[in-house]
PDB file of C-alpha atoms in Angstrom:
ATOM      1  CA  GLU A   1       5.773  11.283 -19.529  1.00 93.00           C
ATOM      2  CA  ILE A   2       5.292   7.541 -19.042  1.00 96.00           C
ATOM      3  CA  VAL A   3       1.598   6.663 -19.319  1.00 97.00           C
ATOM      4  CA  LEU A   4       0.380   3.639 -17.353  1.00 98.00           C
ATOM      5  CA  THR A   5      -2.714   1.826 -18.605  1.00 98.00           C
ATOM      6  CA  GLN A   6      -4.414  -0.563 -16.214  1.00 98.00           C
ATOM      7  CA  SER A   7      -6.783  -3.340 -17.221  1.00 96.00           C
ATOM      8  CA  PRO A   8      -9.448  -4.282 -16.689  1.00 97.00           C
ATOM      9  CA  GLY A   9     -11.170  -1.159 -15.411  1.00 97.00           C
ATOM     10  CA  THR A  10     -13.405  -3.294 -13.197  1.00 98.00           C
ATOM     11  CA  LEU A  11     -12.896  -6.909 -12.172  1.00 98.00           C
ATOM     12  CA  SER A  12     -15.782  -8.852 -10.635  1.00 98.00           C
ATOM     13  CA  LEU A  13     -14.733 -11.940  -8.681  1.00 98.00           C
ATOM     14  CA  SER A  14     -15.786 -13.983  -5.661  1.00 97.00           C
ATOM     15  CA  PRO A  15     -13.870 -14.541  -2.416  1.00 97.00           C
ATOM     16  CA  GLY A  16     -11.453 -17.440  -2.810  1.00 97.00           C
ATOM     17  CA  GLU A  17     -10.850 -16.756  -6.510  1.00 98.00           C
ATOM     18  CA  ARG A  18      -7.599 -15.578  -8.076  1.00 98.00           C
ATOM     19  CA  ALA A  19      -7.285 -11.988  -9.297  1.00 98.00           C
ATOM     20  CA  THR A  20      -4.912 -10.868 -12.029  1.00 98.00           C
ATOM     21  CA  LEU A  21      -4.493  -7.119 -12.612  1.00 98.00           C
ATOM     22  CA  SER A  22      -2.473  -5.697 -15.470  1.00 98.00           C
ATOM     23  CA  CYS A  23      -0.457  -2.489 -15.841  1.00 98.00           C
ATOM     24  CA  ARG A  24       1.110  -1.584 -19.176  1.00 98.00           C
ATOM     25  CA  ALA A  25       3.577   1.288 -19.592  1.00 98.00           C
ATOM     26  CA  SER A  26       3.972   3.440 -22.709  1.00 98.00           C
ATOM     27  CA  GLN A  27       7.768   3.170 -22.333  1.00 97.00           C
ATOM     28  CA  SER A  28      10.053   0.796 -20.502  1.00 97.00           C
ATOM     29  CA  VAL A  29      10.079   1.412 -16.741  1.00 97.00           C
ATOM     30  CA  SER A  30      13.695   1.850 -15.729  1.00 93.00           C
ATOM     31  CA  ASN A  31      15.027  -0.624 -13.162  1.00 95.00           C
ATOM     32  CA  ASN A  32      11.481  -2.026 -12.889  1.00 95.00           C
ATOM     33  CA  TYR A  33      10.625   0.832 -10.560  1.00 97.00           C
ATOM     34  CA  LEU A  34       6.945  -0.136 -10.433  1.00 98.00           C
ATOM     35  CA  ALA A  35       4.764  -0.135  -7.330  1.00 98.00           C
ATOM     36  CA  TRP A  36       1.217  -1.240  -6.570  1.00 98.00           C
ATOM     37  CA  TYR A  37      -1.153   0.338  -4.064  1.00 98.00           C
ATOM     38  CA  GLN A  38      -4.537  -0.656  -2.641  1.00 98.00           C
ATOM     39  CA  GLN A  39      -7.098   1.996  -1.792  1.00 98.00           C
ATOM     40  CA  LYS A  40     -10.339   1.559   0.107  1.00 97.00           C
ATOM     41  CA  ALA A  41     -13.077   4.178   0.369  1.00 95.00           C
ATOM     42  CA  GLY A  42     -12.169   7.022   2.692  1.00 94.00           C
ATOM     43  CA  GLN A  43      -8.604   5.806   3.192  1.00 97.00           C
ATOM     44  CA  PRO A  44      -5.265   6.777   1.650  1.00 98.00           C
ATOM     45  CA  PRO A  45      -3.528   4.371  -0.715  1.00 98.00           C
ATOM     46  CA  ARG A  46      -1.561   1.553   0.932  1.00 98.00           C
ATOM     47  CA  LEU A  47       1.727   0.321  -0.521  1.00 98.00           C
ATOM     48  CA  LEU A  48       1.579  -3.358  -1.485  1.00 98.00           C
ATOM     49  CA  ILE A  49       4.465  -3.982  -3.888  1.00 98.00           C
ATOM     50  CA  TYR A  50       7.586  -2.039  -4.903  1.00 97.00           C
ATOM     51  CA  GLY A  51      10.350  -2.807  -7.367  1.00 96.00           C
ATOM     52  CA  ALA A  52       7.757  -4.755  -9.380  1.00 97.00           C
ATOM     53  CA  SER A  53       7.887  -7.815  -7.110  1.00 98.00           C
ATOM     54  CA  SER A  54       8.926  -6.958  -3.539  1.00 97.00           C
ATOM     55  CA  ARG A  55       6.169  -7.039  -0.940  1.00 97.00           C
ATOM     56  CA  ALA A  56       5.976  -4.103   1.435  1.00 96.00           C
ATOM     57  CA  THR A  57       6.152  -4.631   5.190  1.00 95.00           C
ATOM     58  CA  GLY A  58       3.136  -6.465   6.578  1.00 96.00           C
ATOM     59  CA  ILE A  59       1.598  -7.358   3.216  1.00 98.00           C
ATOM     60  CA  PRO A  60       0.206 -10.929   3.093  1.00 97.00           C
ATOM     61  CA  ASP A  61       1.925 -13.358   0.737  1.00 97.00           C
ATOM     62  CA  ARG A  62      -1.269 -13.869  -1.275  1.00 98.00           C
ATOM     63  CA  PHE A  63      -0.249 -10.587  -2.980  1.00 98.00           C
ATOM     64  CA  SER A  64       2.489 -10.931  -5.569  1.00 98.00           C
ATOM     65  CA  GLY A  65       3.878  -8.715  -8.306  1.00 98.00           C
ATOM     66  CA  SER A  66       5.653  -9.673 -11.491  1.00 98.00           C
ATOM     67  CA  GLY A  67       6.746  -8.288 -14.824  1.00 98.00           C
ATOM     68  CA  SER A  68       9.436  -6.114 -16.336  1.00 97.00           C
ATOM     69  CA  GLY A  69       9.953  -3.509 -19.017  1.00 96.00           C
ATOM     70  CA  THR A  70       6.473  -2.375 -20.037  1.00 98.00           C
ATOM     71  CA  ASP A  71       4.208  -5.152 -18.727  1.00 98.00           C
ATOM     72  CA  PHE A  72       3.482  -5.727 -15.058  1.00 98.00           C
ATOM     73  CA  THR A  73       0.986  -7.843 -13.133  1.00 98.00           C
ATOM     74  CA  LEU A  74      -0.424  -7.864  -9.620  1.00 98.00           C
ATOM     75  CA  THR A  75      -1.804 -11.235  -8.583  1.00 98.00           C
ATOM     76  CA  ILE A  76      -3.934 -11.961  -5.542  1.00 98.00           C
ATOM     77  CA  SER A  77      -3.866 -15.718  -5.159  1.00 97.00           C
ATOM     78  CA  ARG A  78      -7.042 -16.252  -3.098  1.00 96.00           C
ATOM     79  CA  LEU A  79      -9.277 -13.260  -2.553  1.00 98.00           C
ATOM     80  CA  GLU A  80     -10.275 -12.379   0.983  1.00 98.00           C
ATOM     81  CA  PRO A  81     -13.313 -10.140   1.646  1.00 97.00           C
ATOM     82  CA  GLU A  82     -10.994  -7.269   2.656  1.00 97.00           C
ATOM     83  CA  ASP A  83      -9.193  -7.347  -0.723  1.00 98.00           C
ATOM     84  CA  PHE A  84     -12.083  -5.767  -2.625  1.00 98.00           C
ATOM     85  CA  ALA A  85     -10.845  -2.247  -3.310  1.00 98.00           C
ATOM     86  CA  VAL A  86      -9.257  -0.096  -6.015  1.00 98.00           C
ATOM     87  CA  TYR A  87      -5.700  -0.906  -7.094  1.00 98.00           C
ATOM     88  CA  TYR A  88      -3.229   1.518  -8.685  1.00 98.00           C
ATOM     89  CA  CYS A  89       0.121   0.942 -10.324  1.00 98.00           C
ATOM     90  CA  HIS A  90       2.810   3.628 -10.064  1.00 98.00           C
ATOM     91  CA  GLN A  91       6.085   4.026 -11.923  1.00 98.00           C
ATOM     92  CA  TYR A  92       8.845   5.981 -10.224  1.00 96.00           C
ATOM     93  CA  GLY A  93      11.687   5.339 -12.658  1.00 93.00           C
ATOM     94  CA  ARG A  94      11.248   8.566 -14.585  1.00 91.00           C
ATOM     95  CA  SER A  95       9.420  11.231 -12.629  1.00 92.00           C
ATOM     96  CA  SER A  96       6.277   9.689 -11.129  1.00 96.00           C
ATOM     97  CA  THR A  97       3.042   8.609 -12.798  1.00 97.00           C
ATOM     98  CA  PHE A  98       0.099   6.425 -11.815  1.00 98.00           C
ATOM     99  CA  GLY A  99      -2.377   4.261 -13.656  1.00 98.00           C
ATOM    100  CA  GLN A 100      -6.059   5.090 -13.637  1.00 97.00           C
ATOM    101  CA  GLY A 101      -6.899   2.154 -11.383  1.00 98.00           C
ATOM    102  CA  THR A 102      -8.658  -1.216 -11.405  1.00 98.00           C
ATOM    103  CA  LYS A 103     -11.716  -1.618  -9.218  1.00 98.00           C
ATOM    104  CA  LEU A 104     -11.939  -5.112  -7.763  1.00 98.00           C
ATOM    105  CA  GLU A 105     -15.552  -5.766  -6.815  1.00 98.00           C
ATOM    106  CA  ILE A 106     -17.443  -8.681  -5.306  1.00 96.00           C
ATOM    107  CA  LYS A 107     -19.305 -10.766  -7.868  1.00 94.00           C
TER     108      LYS A 107
ATOM    109  CA  GLN B   1       5.773   4.529  13.882  1.00 86.00           C
ATOM    110  CA  VAL B   2       5.648   7.072  11.073  1.00 90.00           C
ATOM    111  CA  HIS B   3       2.548   9.272  10.982  1.00 94.00           C
ATOM    112  CA  LEU B   4       1.567  12.012   8.563  1.00 96.00           C
ATOM    113  CA  VAL B   5      -1.315  14.246   9.669  1.00 97.00           C
ATOM    114  CA  GLN B   6      -2.821  16.724   7.225  1.00 98.00           C
ATOM    115  CA  SER B   7      -4.849  19.877   7.750  1.00 98.00           C
ATOM    116  CA  GLY B   8      -8.610  19.879   7.358  1.00 98.00           C
ATOM    117  CA  ALA B   9     -10.950  20.218   4.415  1.00 98.00           C
ATOM    118  CA  GLU B  10     -11.077  23.513   2.511  1.00 98.00           C
ATOM    119  CA  VAL B  11     -13.643  25.246   0.312  1.00 98.00           C
ATOM    120  CA  LYS B  12     -12.164  27.831  -2.029  1.00 98.00           C
ATOM    121  CA  LYS B  13     -13.427  30.181  -4.725  1.00 98.00           C
ATOM    122  CA  PRO B  14     -12.156  29.943  -8.313  1.00 98.00           C
ATOM    123  CA  GLY B  15      -8.995  31.986  -8.810  1.00 97.00           C
ATOM    124  CA  SER B  16      -7.956  31.795  -5.155  1.00 98.00           C
ATOM    125  CA  ALA B  17      -5.205  29.745  -3.521  1.00 98.00           C
ATOM    126  CA  VAL B  18      -5.133  26.937  -0.969  1.00 98.00           C
ATOM    127  CA  LYS B  19      -2.361  25.881   1.391  1.00 98.00           C
ATOM    128  CA  VAL B  20      -2.430  22.390   2.900  1.00 98.00           C
ATOM    129  CA  SER B  21      -0.104  21.196   5.643  1.00 98.00           C
ATOM    130  CA  CYS B  22       1.330  17.765   6.440  1.00 98.00           C
ATOM    131  CA  LYS B  23       2.898  17.212   9.860  1.00 96.00           C
ATOM    132  CA  GLY B  24       5.180  14.254  10.307  1.00 94.00           C
ATOM    133  CA  SER B  25       6.084  12.316  13.426  1.00 88.00           C
ATOM    134  CA  GLY B  26       7.931   9.151  14.294  1.00 83.00           C
ATOM    135  CA  GLY B  27      10.957  10.065  12.177  1.00 80.00           C
ATOM    136  CA  ALA B  28       8.789  10.582   9.119  1.00 77.00           C
ATOM    137  CA  PHE B  29      11.083  13.039   7.364  1.00 80.00           C
ATOM    138  CA  SER B  30      14.528  11.718   8.293  1.00 76.00           C
ATOM    139  CA  GLY B  31      16.322  12.253   4.991  1.00 82.00           C
ATOM    140  CA  SER B  32      13.291  11.198   2.970  1.00 89.00           C
ATOM    141  CA  ALA B  33      11.385  13.116   0.341  1.00 93.00           C
ATOM    142  CA  VAL B  34       7.744  14.070   0.777  1.00 95.00           C
ATOM    143  CA  SER B  35       5.474  14.371  -2.225  1.00 97.00           C
ATOM    144  CA  TRP B  36       1.971  15.622  -2.857  1.00 98.00           C
ATOM    145  CA  VAL B  37      -0.422  13.470  -4.840  1.00 98.00           C
ATOM    146  CA  ARG B  38      -3.967  14.416  -5.719  1.00 98.00           C
ATOM    147  CA  LEU B  39      -6.918  12.197  -6.499  1.00 97.00           C
ATOM    148  CA  ALA B  40      -9.801  13.800  -8.360  1.00 95.00           C
ATOM    149  CA  PRO B  41     -13.188  12.106  -8.800  1.00 90.00           C
ATOM    150  CA  GLY B  42     -13.076   9.440 -11.521  1.00 89.00           C
ATOM    151  CA  GLN B  43      -9.343   9.848 -12.155  1.00 93.00           C
ATOM    152  CA  GLY B  44      -6.144   8.110 -11.141  1.00 95.00           C
ATOM    153  CA  PRO B  45      -3.693   9.680  -8.707  1.00 97.00           C
ATOM    154  CA  VAL B  46      -1.519  12.505 -10.040  1.00 98.00           C
ATOM    155  CA  TRP B  47       1.895  13.364  -8.632  1.00 97.00           C
ATOM    156  CA  MET B  48       2.248  17.118  -8.161  1.00 97.00           C
ATOM    157  CA  GLY B  49       5.730  17.526  -6.794  1.00 96.00           C
ATOM    158  CA  GLY B  50       7.909  16.893  -3.792  1.00 95.00           C
ATOM    159  CA  ILE B  51      10.551  18.180  -1.413  1.00 94.00           C
ATOM    160  CA  VAL B  52      13.370  16.787   0.694  1.00 91.00           C
ATOM    161  CA  PRO B  53      12.758  18.569   4.018  1.00 89.00           C
ATOM    162  CA  PHE B  54      16.326  17.898   5.185  1.00 86.00           C
ATOM    163  CA  TYR B  55      17.801  20.367   2.684  1.00 84.00           C
ATOM    164  CA  GLY B  56      14.760  21.925   0.992  1.00 84.00           C
ATOM    165  CA  GLY B  57      15.340  20.701  -2.557  1.00 90.00           C
ATOM    166  CA  ASP B  58      12.048  20.648  -4.444  1.00 92.00           C
ATOM    167  CA  THR B  59      10.782  19.342  -7.774  1.00 93.00           C
ATOM    168  CA  TYR B  60       7.455  19.747  -9.547  1.00 95.00           C
ATOM    169  CA  ALA B  61       5.424  17.992 -12.205  1.00 95.00           C
ATOM    170  CA  GLN B  62       5.328  19.983 -15.429  1.00 94.00           C
ATOM    171  CA  LYS B  63       1.517  20.067 -15.274  1.00 94.00           C
ATOM    172  CA  PHE B  64       1.643  22.161 -12.086  1.00 95.00           C
ATOM    173  CA  GLN B  65       4.879  24.106 -12.680  1.00 91.00           C
ATOM    174  CA  GLY B  66       4.430  27.759 -11.733  1.00 93.00           C
ATOM    175  CA  ARG B  67       1.147  27.152  -9.934  1.00 97.00           C
ATOM    176  CA  VAL B  68       2.270  25.040  -6.984  1.00 98.00           C
ATOM    177  CA  SER B  69       4.828  25.611  -4.218  1.00 97.00           C
ATOM    178  CA  ILE B  70       5.975  22.957  -1.771  1.00 97.00           C
ATOM    179  CA  THR B  71       7.892  24.098   1.298  1.00 96.00           C
ATOM    180  CA  ALA B  72       9.116  22.535   4.522  1.00 95.00           C
ATOM    181  CA  ASP B  73       9.580  23.738   8.093  1.00 93.00           C
ATOM    182  CA  LYS B  74      12.161  21.472   9.685  1.00 90.00           C
ATOM    183  CA  SER B  75      11.570  22.963  13.150  1.00 91.00           C
ATOM    184  CA  THR B  76       7.985  21.645  13.180  1.00 93.00           C
ATOM    185  CA  ASN B  77       8.402  18.631  10.844  1.00 93.00           C
ATOM    186  CA  THR B  78       5.746  20.098   8.587  1.00 95.00           C
ATOM    187  CA  VAL B  79       5.524  20.192   4.802  1.00 97.00           C
ATOM    188  CA  TYR B  80       3.204  22.604   3.009  1.00 98.00           C
ATOM    189  CA  MET B  81       1.635  22.589  -0.442  1.00 98.00           C
ATOM    190  CA  GLU B  82       0.210  25.790  -1.885  1.00 98.00           C
ATOM    191  CA  LEU B  83      -1.801  25.647  -5.102  1.00 98.00           C
ATOM    192  CA  ARG B  84      -2.721  28.954  -6.757  1.00 98.00           C
ATOM    193  CA  SER B  85      -5.207  30.083  -9.403  1.00 97.00           C
ATOM    194  CA  LEU B  86      -7.654  27.363  -8.442  1.00 98.00           C
ATOM    195  CA  GLY B  87     -10.145  26.126 -11.006  1.00 97.00           C
ATOM    196  CA  TYR B  88     -13.137  23.803 -10.621  1.00 97.00           C
ATOM    197  CA  ASP B  89     -11.013  20.903 -11.883  1.00 96.00           C
ATOM    198  CA  ASP B  90      -8.714  21.311  -8.876  1.00 97.00           C
ATOM    199  CA  THR B  91     -11.465  19.841  -6.689  1.00 97.00           C
ATOM    200  CA  ALA B  92      -9.806  16.711  -5.340  1.00 98.00           C
ATOM    201  CA  VAL B  93      -8.402  14.956  -2.299  1.00 98.00           C
ATOM    202  CA  TYR B  94      -4.793  15.981  -1.774  1.00 98.00           C
ATOM    203  CA  TYR B  95      -2.411  13.570  -0.059  1.00 98.00           C
ATOM    204  CA  CYS B  96       1.080  13.990   1.257  1.00 98.00           C
ATOM    205  CA  ALA B  97       3.163  10.851   0.932  1.00 97.00           C
ATOM    206  CA  ARG B  98       6.618   9.954   2.155  1.00 96.00           C
ATOM    207  CA  GLU B  99       9.078   8.258  -0.125  1.00 94.00           C
ATOM    208  CA  GLY B 100      11.071   5.391   1.284  1.00 84.00           C
ATOM    209  CA  PHE B 101      14.683   6.586   1.632  1.00 77.00           C
ATOM    210  CA  LEU B 102      16.213   7.009  -1.851  1.00 78.00           C
ATOM    211  CA  SER B 103      13.422   4.878  -3.270  1.00 86.00           C
ATOM    212  CA  GLY B 104      10.712   6.800  -5.135  1.00 92.00           C
ATOM    213  CA  TYR B 105       7.748   4.745  -4.013  1.00 97.00           C
ATOM    214  CA  PHE B 106       5.428   6.007  -1.280  1.00 97.00           C
ATOM    215  CA  ASP B 107       5.461   3.969   1.908  1.00 95.00           C
ATOM    216  CA  PHE B 108       3.460   6.252   4.204  1.00 96.00           C
ATOM    217  CA  TRP B 109       0.554   8.539   3.370  1.00 97.00           C
ATOM    218  CA  GLY B 110      -1.356  11.287   5.116  1.00 98.00           C
ATOM    219  CA  GLN B 111      -5.087  10.877   5.618  1.00 98.00           C
ATOM    220  CA  GLY B 112      -5.932  13.229   2.747  1.00 98.00           C
ATOM    221  CA  THR B 113      -7.399  16.744   2.561  1.00 98.00           C
ATOM    222  CA  LEU B 114     -10.493  17.448   0.475  1.00 98.00           C
ATOM    223  CA  VAL B 115     -10.239  20.724  -1.404  1.00 98.00           C
ATOM    224  CA  THR B 116     -13.474  21.850  -3.027  1.00 98.00           C
ATOM    225  CA  VAL B 117     -13.455  24.702  -5.514  1.00 98.00           C
ATOM    226  CA  SER B 118     -16.876  26.300  -5.662  1.00 97.00           C
ATOM    227  CA  SER B 119     -18.307  29.713  -6.362  1.00 96.00           C
TER     228      SER B 119
END
């Protein structure tokens, strides 16, 4: 099973700042089949990024994904108040596993 | 627009079983797979298994093999997940999620069903 480790566990930033979230895989993710989701309290996860760097429909361009192999990054260029949430990475190259999440909180 | 609507919250006793439904609309299941993902307090999401409603092929995570069954009723566009031999650590929110066609990532999610295991 591919284990995904996200860091940091909690990230405290202010609106307008840049957020960088990391996801490291225990083995190479085939074809860079890596997705990112945003989850707010009481809501289901929302797809942000798939294929490591492709934005899902309707996702603002301040969200970007990068990386390959075992190291992936989600970047939010300028934080809006609605971006404070929990973020999960997900590999779907071999079976399906998720990271434990990064909580992005207001500083 | 694709919508997935799940059945309501459940409270179950240890050792019993729970069956959660996920009804799709707006072409939700047209050739796509539907998976079940659970989110327990303080943990990351865990994929449990999935099914392609079009032909009924199913697959399960090793962790849940033998304890979970995922079925589909094409006539009602509904997918079901049954989890047996419930323990306290099965208390979680269970989500159905549709995979983008031949993709593997989850582009639409149900609203979630809270299953509480309590004596």
